Coordinates of C-alpha atoms in Angstrom, one line a residue:
X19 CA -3.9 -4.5 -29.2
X20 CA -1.7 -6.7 -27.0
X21 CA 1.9 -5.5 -26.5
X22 CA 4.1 -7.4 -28.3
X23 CA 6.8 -9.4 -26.6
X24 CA 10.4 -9.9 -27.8
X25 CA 11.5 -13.7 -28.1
X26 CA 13.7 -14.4 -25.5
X27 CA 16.7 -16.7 -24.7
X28 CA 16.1 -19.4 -21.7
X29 CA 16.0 -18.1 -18.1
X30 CA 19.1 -19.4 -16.6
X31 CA 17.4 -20.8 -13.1
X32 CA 19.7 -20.4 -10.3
X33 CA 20.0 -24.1 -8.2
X34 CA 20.4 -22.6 -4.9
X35 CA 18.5 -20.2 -2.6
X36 CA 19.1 -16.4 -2.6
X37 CA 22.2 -15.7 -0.2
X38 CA 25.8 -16.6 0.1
X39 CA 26.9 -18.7 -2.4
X40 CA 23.9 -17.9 -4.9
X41 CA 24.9 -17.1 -8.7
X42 CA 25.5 -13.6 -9.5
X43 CA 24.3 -12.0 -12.5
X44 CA 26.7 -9.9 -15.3
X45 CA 26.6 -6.7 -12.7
X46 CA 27.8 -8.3 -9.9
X47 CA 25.2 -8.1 -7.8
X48 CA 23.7 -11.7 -6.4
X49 CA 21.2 -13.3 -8.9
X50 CA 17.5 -13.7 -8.5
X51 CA 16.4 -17.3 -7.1
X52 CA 13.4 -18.7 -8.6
X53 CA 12.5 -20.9 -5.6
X54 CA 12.4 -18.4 -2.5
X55 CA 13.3 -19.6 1.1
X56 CA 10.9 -19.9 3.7
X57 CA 13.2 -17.3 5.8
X58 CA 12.8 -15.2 3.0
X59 CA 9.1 -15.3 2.5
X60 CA 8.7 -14.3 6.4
X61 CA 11.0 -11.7 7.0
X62 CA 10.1 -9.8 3.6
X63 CA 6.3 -10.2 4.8
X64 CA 6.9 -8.8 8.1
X65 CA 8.1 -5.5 6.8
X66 CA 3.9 -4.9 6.1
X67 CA 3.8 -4.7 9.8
X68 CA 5.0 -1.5 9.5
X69 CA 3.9 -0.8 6.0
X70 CA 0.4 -1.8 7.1
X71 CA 0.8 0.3 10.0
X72 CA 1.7 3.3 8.7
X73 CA -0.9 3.3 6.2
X74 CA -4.0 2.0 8.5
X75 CA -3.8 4.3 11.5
X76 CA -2.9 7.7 9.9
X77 CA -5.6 6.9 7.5
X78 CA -8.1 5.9 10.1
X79 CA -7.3 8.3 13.2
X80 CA -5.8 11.9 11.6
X81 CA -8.9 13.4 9.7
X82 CA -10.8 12.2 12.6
X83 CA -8.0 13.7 15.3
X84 CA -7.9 17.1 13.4
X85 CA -11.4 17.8 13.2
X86 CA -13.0 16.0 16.5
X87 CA -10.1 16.7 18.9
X88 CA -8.2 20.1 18.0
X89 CA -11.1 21.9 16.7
X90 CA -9.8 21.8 12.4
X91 CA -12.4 22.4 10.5
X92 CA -13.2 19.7 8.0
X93 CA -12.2 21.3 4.6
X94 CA -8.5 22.2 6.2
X95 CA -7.9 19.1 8.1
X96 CA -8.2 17.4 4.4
X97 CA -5.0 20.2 3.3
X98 CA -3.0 19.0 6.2
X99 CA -3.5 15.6 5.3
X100 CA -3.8 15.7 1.8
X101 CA 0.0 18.1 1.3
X102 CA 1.7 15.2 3.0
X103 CA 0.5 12.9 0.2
X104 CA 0.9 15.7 -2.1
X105 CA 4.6 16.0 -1.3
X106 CA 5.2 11.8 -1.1
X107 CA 4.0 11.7 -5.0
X108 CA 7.0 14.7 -5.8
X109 CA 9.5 12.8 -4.1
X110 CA 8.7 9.0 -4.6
X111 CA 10.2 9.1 -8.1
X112 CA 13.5 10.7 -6.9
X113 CA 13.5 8.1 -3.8
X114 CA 13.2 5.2 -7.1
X115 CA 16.2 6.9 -8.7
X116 CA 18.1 7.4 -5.5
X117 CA 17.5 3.5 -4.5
X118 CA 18.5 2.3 -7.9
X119 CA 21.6 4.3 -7.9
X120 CA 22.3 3.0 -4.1
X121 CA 22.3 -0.1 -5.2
X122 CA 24.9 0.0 -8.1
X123 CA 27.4 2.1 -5.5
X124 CA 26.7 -0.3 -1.8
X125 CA 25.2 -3.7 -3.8
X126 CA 22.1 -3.0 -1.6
X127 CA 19.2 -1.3 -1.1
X128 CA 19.3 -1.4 2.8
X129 CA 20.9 1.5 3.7
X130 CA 18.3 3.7 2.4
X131 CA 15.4 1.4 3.8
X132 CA 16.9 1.4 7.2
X133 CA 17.3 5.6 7.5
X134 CA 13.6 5.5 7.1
X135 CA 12.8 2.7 9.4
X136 CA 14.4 4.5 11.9
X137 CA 13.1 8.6 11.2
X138 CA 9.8 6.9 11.5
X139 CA 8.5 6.7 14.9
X140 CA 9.9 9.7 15.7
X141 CA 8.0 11.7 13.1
X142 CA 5.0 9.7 13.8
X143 CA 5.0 10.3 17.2
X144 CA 5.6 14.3 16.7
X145 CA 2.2 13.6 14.5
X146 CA 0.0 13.4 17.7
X147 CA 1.8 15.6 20.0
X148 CA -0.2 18.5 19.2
X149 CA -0.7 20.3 23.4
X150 CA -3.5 21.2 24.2
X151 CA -5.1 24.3 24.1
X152 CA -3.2 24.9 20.4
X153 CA -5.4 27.1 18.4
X154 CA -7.1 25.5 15.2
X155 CA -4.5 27.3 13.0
X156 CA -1.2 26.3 14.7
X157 CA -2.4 22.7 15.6
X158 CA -3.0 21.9 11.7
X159 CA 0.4 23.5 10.7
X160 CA 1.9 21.1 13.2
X161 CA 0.4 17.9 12.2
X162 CA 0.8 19.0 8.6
X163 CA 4.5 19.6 9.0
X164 CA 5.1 16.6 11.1
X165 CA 3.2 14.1 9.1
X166 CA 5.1 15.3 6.0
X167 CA 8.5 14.0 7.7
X168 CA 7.1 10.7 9.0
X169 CA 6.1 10.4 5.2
X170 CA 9.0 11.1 3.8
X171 CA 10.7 8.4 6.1
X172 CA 7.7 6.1 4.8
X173 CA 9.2 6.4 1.1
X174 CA 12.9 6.1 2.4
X175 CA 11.4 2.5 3.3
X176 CA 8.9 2.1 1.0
X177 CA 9.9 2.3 -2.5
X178 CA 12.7 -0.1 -2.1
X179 CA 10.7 -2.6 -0.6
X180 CA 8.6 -2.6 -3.2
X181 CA 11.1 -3.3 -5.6
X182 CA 12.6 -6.0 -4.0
X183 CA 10.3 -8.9 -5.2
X184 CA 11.7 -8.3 -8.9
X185 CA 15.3 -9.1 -7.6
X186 CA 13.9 -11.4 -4.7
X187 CA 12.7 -14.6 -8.0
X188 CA 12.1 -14.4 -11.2
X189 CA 9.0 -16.9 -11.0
X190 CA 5.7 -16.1 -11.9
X191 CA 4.2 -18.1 -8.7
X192 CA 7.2 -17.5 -6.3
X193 CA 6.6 -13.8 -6.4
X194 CA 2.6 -14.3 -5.6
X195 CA 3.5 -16.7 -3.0
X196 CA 6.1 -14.0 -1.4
X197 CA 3.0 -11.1 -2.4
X198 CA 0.1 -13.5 -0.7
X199 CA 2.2 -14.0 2.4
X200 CA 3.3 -10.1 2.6
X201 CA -0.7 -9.2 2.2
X202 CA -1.7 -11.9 5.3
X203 CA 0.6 -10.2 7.7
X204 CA -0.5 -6.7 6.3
X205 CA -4.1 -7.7 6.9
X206 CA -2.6 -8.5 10.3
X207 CA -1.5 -4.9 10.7
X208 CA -4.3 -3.8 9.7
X209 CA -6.2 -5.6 12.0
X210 CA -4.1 -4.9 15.1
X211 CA -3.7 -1.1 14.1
X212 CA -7.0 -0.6 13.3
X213 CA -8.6 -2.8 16.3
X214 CA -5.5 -1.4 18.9
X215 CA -5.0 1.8 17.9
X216 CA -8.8 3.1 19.1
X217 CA -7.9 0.9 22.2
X218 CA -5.2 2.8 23.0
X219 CA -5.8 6.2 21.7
X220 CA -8.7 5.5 24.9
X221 CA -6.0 5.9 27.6
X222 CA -5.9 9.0 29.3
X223 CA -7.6 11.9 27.9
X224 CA -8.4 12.6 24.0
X225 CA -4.7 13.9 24.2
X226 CA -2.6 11.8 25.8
X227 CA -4.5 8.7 24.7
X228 CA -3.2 9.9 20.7
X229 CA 0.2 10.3 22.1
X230 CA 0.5 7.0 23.8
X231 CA -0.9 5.5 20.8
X232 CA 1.9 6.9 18.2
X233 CA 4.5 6.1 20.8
X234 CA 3.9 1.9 20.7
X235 CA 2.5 2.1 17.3
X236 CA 5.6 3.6 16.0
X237 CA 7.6 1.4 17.8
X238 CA 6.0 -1.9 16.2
X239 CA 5.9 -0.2 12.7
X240 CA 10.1 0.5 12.9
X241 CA 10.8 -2.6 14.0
X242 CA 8.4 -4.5 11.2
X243 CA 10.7 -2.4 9.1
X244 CA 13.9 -3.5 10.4
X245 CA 13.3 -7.0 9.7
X246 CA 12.1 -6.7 6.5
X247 CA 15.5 -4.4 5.4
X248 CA 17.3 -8.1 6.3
X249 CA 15.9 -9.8 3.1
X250 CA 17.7 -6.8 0.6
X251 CA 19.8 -8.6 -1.9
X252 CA 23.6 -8.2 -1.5
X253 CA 25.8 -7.6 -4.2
X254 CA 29.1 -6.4 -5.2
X255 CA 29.1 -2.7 -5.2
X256 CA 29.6 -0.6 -8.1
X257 CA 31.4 3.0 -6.6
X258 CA 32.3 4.7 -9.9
X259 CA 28.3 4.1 -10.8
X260 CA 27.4 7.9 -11.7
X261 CA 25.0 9.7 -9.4
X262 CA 21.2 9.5 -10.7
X263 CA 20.2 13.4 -10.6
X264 CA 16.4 14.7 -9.3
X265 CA 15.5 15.1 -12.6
X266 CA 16.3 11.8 -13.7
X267 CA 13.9 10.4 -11.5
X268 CA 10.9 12.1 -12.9
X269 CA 12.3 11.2 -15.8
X270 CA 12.5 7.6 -15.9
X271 CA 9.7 7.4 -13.7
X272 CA 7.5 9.0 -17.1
X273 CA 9.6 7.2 -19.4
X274 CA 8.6 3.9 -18.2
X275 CA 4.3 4.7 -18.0
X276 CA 5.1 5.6 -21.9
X277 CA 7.2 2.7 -22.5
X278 CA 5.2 -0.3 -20.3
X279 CA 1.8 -0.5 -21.6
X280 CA 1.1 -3.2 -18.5
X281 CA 2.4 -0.6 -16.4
X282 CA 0.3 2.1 -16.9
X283 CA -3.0 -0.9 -16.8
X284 CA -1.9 -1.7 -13.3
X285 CA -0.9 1.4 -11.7
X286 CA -4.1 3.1 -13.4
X287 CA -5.9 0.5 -11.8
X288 CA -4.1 0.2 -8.1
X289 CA -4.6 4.4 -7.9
X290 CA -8.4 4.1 -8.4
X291 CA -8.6 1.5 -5.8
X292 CA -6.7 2.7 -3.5
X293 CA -8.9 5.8 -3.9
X294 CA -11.4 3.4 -2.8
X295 CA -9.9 1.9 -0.2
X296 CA -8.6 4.9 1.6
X297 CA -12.1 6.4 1.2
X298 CA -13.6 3.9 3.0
X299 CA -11.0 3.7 5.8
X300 CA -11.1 7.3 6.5
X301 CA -15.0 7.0 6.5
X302 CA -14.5 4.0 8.9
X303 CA -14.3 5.9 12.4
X304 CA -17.5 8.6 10.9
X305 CA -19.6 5.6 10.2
X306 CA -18.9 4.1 13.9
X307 CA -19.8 6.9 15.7
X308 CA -22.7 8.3 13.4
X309 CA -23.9 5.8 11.6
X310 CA -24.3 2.9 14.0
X311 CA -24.0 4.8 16.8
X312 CA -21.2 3.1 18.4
X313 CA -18.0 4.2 19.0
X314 CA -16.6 0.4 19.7
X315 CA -18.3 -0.1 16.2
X316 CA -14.8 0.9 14.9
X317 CA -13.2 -2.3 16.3
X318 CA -15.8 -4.6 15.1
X319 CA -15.4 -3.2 11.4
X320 CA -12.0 -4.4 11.6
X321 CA -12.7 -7.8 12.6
X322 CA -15.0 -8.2 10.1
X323 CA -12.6 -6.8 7.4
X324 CA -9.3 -8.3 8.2
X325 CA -10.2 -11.4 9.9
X326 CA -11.7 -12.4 6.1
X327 CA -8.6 -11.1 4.5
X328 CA -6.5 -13.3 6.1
X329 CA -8.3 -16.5 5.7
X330 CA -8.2 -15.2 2.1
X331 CA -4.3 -14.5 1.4
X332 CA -3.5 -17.8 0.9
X333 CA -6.8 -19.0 -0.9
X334 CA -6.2 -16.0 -3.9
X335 CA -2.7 -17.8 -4.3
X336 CA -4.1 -21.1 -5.0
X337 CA -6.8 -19.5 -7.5
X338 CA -4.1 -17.2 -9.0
X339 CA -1.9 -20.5 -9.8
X340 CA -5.1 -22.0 -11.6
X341 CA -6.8 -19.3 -13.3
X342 CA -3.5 -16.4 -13.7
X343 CA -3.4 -13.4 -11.5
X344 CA -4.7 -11.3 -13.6
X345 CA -8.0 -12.9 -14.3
X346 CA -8.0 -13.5 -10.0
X347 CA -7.6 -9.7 -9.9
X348 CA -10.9 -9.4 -11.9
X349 CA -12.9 -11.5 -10.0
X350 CA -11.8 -9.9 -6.8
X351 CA -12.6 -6.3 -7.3
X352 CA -16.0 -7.5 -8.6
X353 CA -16.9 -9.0 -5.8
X354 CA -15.3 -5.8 -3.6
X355 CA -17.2 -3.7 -6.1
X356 CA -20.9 -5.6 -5.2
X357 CA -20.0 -5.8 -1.3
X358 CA -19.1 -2.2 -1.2
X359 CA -22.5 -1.1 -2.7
X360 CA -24.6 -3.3 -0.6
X361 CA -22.8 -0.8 2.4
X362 CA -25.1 1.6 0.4
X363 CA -28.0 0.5 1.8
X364 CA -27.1 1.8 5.3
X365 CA -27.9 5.5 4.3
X366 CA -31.9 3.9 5.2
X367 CA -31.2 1.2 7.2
X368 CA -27.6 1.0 9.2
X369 CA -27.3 -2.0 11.3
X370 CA -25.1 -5.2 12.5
X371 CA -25.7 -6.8 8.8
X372 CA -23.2 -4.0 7.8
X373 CA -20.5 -6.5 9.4
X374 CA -21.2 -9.6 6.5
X375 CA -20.8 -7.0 3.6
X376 CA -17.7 -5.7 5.3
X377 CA -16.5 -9.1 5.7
X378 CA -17.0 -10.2 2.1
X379 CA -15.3 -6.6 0.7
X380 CA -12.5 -8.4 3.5
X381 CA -12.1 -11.5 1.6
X382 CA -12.1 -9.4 -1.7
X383 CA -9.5 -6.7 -0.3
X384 CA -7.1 -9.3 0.0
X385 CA -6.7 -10.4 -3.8
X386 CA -6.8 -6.7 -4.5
X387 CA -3.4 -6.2 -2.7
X388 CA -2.1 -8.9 -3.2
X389 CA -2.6 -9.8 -6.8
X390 CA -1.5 -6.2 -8.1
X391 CA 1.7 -5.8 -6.1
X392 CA 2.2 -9.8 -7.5
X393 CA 2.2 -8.6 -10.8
X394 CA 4.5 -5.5 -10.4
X395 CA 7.7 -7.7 -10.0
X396 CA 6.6 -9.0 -13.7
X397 CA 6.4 -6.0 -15.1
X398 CA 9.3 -4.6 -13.9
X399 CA 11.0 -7.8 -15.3
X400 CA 9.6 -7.6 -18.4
X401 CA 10.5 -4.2 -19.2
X402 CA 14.3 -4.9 -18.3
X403 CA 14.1 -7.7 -20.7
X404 CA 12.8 -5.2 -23.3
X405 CA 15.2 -2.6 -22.5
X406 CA 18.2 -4.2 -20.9
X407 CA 18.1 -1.7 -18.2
X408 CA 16.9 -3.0 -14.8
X409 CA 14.7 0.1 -13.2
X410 CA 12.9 -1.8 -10.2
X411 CA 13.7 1.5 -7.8
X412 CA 11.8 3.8 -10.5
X413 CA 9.0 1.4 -11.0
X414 CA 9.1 1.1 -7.0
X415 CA 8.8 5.2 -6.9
X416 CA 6.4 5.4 -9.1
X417 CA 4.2 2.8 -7.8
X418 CA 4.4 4.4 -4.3
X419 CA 3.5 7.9 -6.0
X420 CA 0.3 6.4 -7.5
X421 CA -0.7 4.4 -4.0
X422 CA 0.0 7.5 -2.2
X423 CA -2.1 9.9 -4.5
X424 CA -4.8 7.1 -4.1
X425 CA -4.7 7.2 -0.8
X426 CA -4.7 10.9 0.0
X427 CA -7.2 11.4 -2.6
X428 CA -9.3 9.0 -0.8
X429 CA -9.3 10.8 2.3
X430 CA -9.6 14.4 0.9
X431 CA -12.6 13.3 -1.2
X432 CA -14.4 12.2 2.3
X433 CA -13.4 15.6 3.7
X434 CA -15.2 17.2 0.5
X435 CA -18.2 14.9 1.3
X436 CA -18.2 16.1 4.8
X437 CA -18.0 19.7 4.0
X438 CA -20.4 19.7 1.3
X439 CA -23.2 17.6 3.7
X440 CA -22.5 20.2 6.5
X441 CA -20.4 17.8 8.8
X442 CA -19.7 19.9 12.1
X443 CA -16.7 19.9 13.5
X444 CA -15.7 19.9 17.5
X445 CA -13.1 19.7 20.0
X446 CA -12.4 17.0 22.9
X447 CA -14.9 17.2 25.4
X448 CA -17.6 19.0 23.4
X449 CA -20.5 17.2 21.8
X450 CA -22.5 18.1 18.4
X451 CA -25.4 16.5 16.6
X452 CA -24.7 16.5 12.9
X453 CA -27.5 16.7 10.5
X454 CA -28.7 14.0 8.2
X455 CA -27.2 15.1 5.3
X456 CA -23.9 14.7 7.0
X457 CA -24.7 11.0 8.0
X458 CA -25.8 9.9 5.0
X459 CA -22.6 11.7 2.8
X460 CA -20.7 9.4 5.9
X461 CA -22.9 6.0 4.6
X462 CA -22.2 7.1 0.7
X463 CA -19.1 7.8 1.5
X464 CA -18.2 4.1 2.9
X465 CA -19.8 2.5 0.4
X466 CA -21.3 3.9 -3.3
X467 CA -18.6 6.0 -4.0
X468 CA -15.7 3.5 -3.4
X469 CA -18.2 0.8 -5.2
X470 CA -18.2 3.0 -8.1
X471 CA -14.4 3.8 -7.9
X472 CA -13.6 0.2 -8.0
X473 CA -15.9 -0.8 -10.9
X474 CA -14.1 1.8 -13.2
X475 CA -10.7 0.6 -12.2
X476 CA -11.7 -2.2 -14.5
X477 CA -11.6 -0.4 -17.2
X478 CA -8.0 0.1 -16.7
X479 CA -7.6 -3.9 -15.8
X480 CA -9.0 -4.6 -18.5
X481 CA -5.9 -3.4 -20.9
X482 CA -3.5 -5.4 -18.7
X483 CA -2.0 -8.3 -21.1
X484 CA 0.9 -10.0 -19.5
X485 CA 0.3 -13.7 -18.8
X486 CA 2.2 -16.4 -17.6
X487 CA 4.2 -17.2 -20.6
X488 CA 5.4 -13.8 -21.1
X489 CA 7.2 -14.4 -17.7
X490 CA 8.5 -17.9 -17.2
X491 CA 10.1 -19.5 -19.8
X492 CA 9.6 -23.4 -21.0
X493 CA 13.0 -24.7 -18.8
X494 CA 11.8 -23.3 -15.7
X495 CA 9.8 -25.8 -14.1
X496 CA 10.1 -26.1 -10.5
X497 CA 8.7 -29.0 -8.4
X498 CA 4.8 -28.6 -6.7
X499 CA 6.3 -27.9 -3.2
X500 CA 8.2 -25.0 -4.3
X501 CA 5.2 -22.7 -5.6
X502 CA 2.7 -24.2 -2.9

């Protein structure tokens, strides 16, 4: 049954852009605006430079740098990766709490978002240091140790950035257009990550050519970061507001999956496709090398993914306006679902006609981020207005939690594909031939299993029932130009 929703009074619509001189609400802290400047839009999208970053080239390069350049063996290089992810889904919740209560005390979430902007690149960096000539053993304890602090710093970021858009408008189109834009210049990052990282992880030798890598991708990422923290609301701050214990994250972070019907719908769908997703992109450098043979390969899989996904960004917005975003978010995992399987077909027949299916699962990919991470800002509105009790940090945390455990699960579940298809392992400089049952777990792995994945997160998408008139009320009605 639909979940009922409580008659409200009339949105009060605030006249002016967010900033100086913008309404504030009953807490003090500086209203939503329902028509979001153009300033706004930009610097909030350019914090998915680093976002985008961060996720692409770890995802794409660190299985693939454990197990074909220090020598890990497939079923431990997934540990290392996979306890970073492990530890981001313990501590996202508290990082929600912790943002929430940051912003009663400072009237801004920026403080926390710039300490992890700045920890970063630093971590990163330590990521792919790894000397050479580090035995198997100590090399995966390095990364593993490392890439759990560059996480960390990730979350410090991350979870209030993804609760700004609630506090950014309070317009059902004004937060897809700010989502839209956010997911063309993440499909940027993407793109120039995933194309420039190989590039420049090729300077050098195997280990210098990682190093150098980390060094100016971290840099990029930070400073995508930096700008974004810009765009954080100001308020007045609250210093007597009482300190939100570890505990109380968790907590709140469970109490609103029991309490938001929608919520649990959309993250239950986001996880599994991000399971996808983060399949496929770890499977991304295997299938280069072994499945067409070409290490360049790589770069062109990129292209063909991103290049449509930008195109695409703006193109979902204008469908989402017409036909609702959750009904957009249907037909865009579909047609993600049917690309990914026709990738399927490469286990008999690899070739250059992998590049249209990828582009068309490109097109798709970028109504799939956009259109979820649209809607979050409406649940998390809708549940204040249920509960009087604005939770956009916890929301945020858990959110994060859910991507991250897609994410990781995504990659471990390749390295359980490669382990159980007798994928061999090597270090730089040495050569292998794997067997077919390796290559074609690669080709499954890049496309019927995250086809599969996706077509079951509908079942979860299917239970979603917000709509537009459960979020904007009759007296907002803002002019074409606004929501174009």
């Amino acid at each position: 049954m639909p979940e009922s929703v409580p008659e409200r009074t009339p949105a009060t619509v605030p006249t002016r852009p967010h900033g100086a001189g913008a309404p504030r609400g009953a807490s003090g802290r500086v209203g939503p605006s329902s028509r979001l400047s153009t300033s706004t839009v930009a610097r909030y999208a350019i914090g998915s430079l680093g976002t985008g970053g961060f996720a692409t080239l770890p995802g794409l390069v660190l299985v693939f740098y454990l197990t074909d350049t220090l020598g890990v063996a497939a079923w431990a290089a997934g540990i290392a990766v996979s306890a970073a992810k492990v530890w981001d889904v313990l501590i996202d919740p508290v990082i929600g709490g912790f943002s929430d209560t940051n912003l009663h005390r400072t009237g801004s979430r920026r403080r926390v978002m710039i300490v992890g902007a700045v920890a970063l690149p630093v971590f990163f960096l330590l990521t792919f240091a790894v000397p050479a000539g580090v035995s198997p053993v100590v090399a995966g304890l390095w990364v593993a140790i490392a890439f759990i602090l560059a996480s960390t710093s990730f979350s410090l970021f991350q979870v209030p950035y993804i609760a700004l858009p609630a506090e950014l408008s309070d317009h059902y189109d004004q937060r897809t257009r700010l989502l839209t834009t956010r997911v063309a210049v993440l499909s940027v990052a993407i793109l120039l990550f995933g194309a420039g990282g190989p590039i420049l992880r090729g300077i050098g030798n195997a280990y210098t050519g990682y190093l150098v890598m980390a060094l100016v991708a971290g840099l990029v990422i930070a400073a995508g970061m930096l700008i974004a923290t810009t765009v954080a609301p100001k308020g007045v701050p609250q210093p007597d507001a009482p300190a939100v214990p570890v505990s109380e994250g968790y907590r709140e972070g469970f109490a609103a999956l029991r309490r938001s019907a929608p919520f649990r719908a959309l993250l239950g769908t986001f996880v599994l496709q991000a399971l996808a997703t983060g399949m496929m992109l770890a499977a991304a450098n295997y299938v280069a090398v072994w499945v067409m043979h070409s290490s360049d390969a790589l770069t062109f899989l990129f292209v063909a993914l991103i290049g449509p996904a930008i195109l695409f960004s703006p193109i979902w917005n204008a469908i989402s306006r017409r036909a609702g975003k959750e009904r957009s978010y249907v037909a865009a995992s579909i047609v993600f679902t049917l690309a990914a399987a026709s990738l399927s077909l490469a286990i008999w027949s690899p070739g250059a006609w992998m590049y249209l299916s990828v582009a068309v699962a490109g097109a798709a990919y970028a109504g799939m981020q956009a259109l979820p991470m649209a809607m979050l800002p409406d649940v998390i509105s809708h549940d204040a207005r249920r509960t009087g009790a604005p939770r956009a940090g916890v929301f945020g945390g858990m959110w994060t939690a859910g991507e991250t455990t897609g994410m990781a699960l995504g990659a471990a579940a390749l390295t359980v594909v490669l382990t159980v298809t007798g994928y061999i392992q090597t270090t730089a400089g040495h050569s292998v031939e794997q067997p077919a049952s390796a290559v074609n777990g690669i080709a499954a792995a890049f496309g019927l299993i995250p086809a599969a994945l996706t077509l079951l997160s509908l079942l979860f998408l299917s239970r979603y029932r917000l709509r537009r008139s459960d979020i904007d009320g009759p007296d907002i009605d803002l002019p074409e130009e606004a929501i174009a």
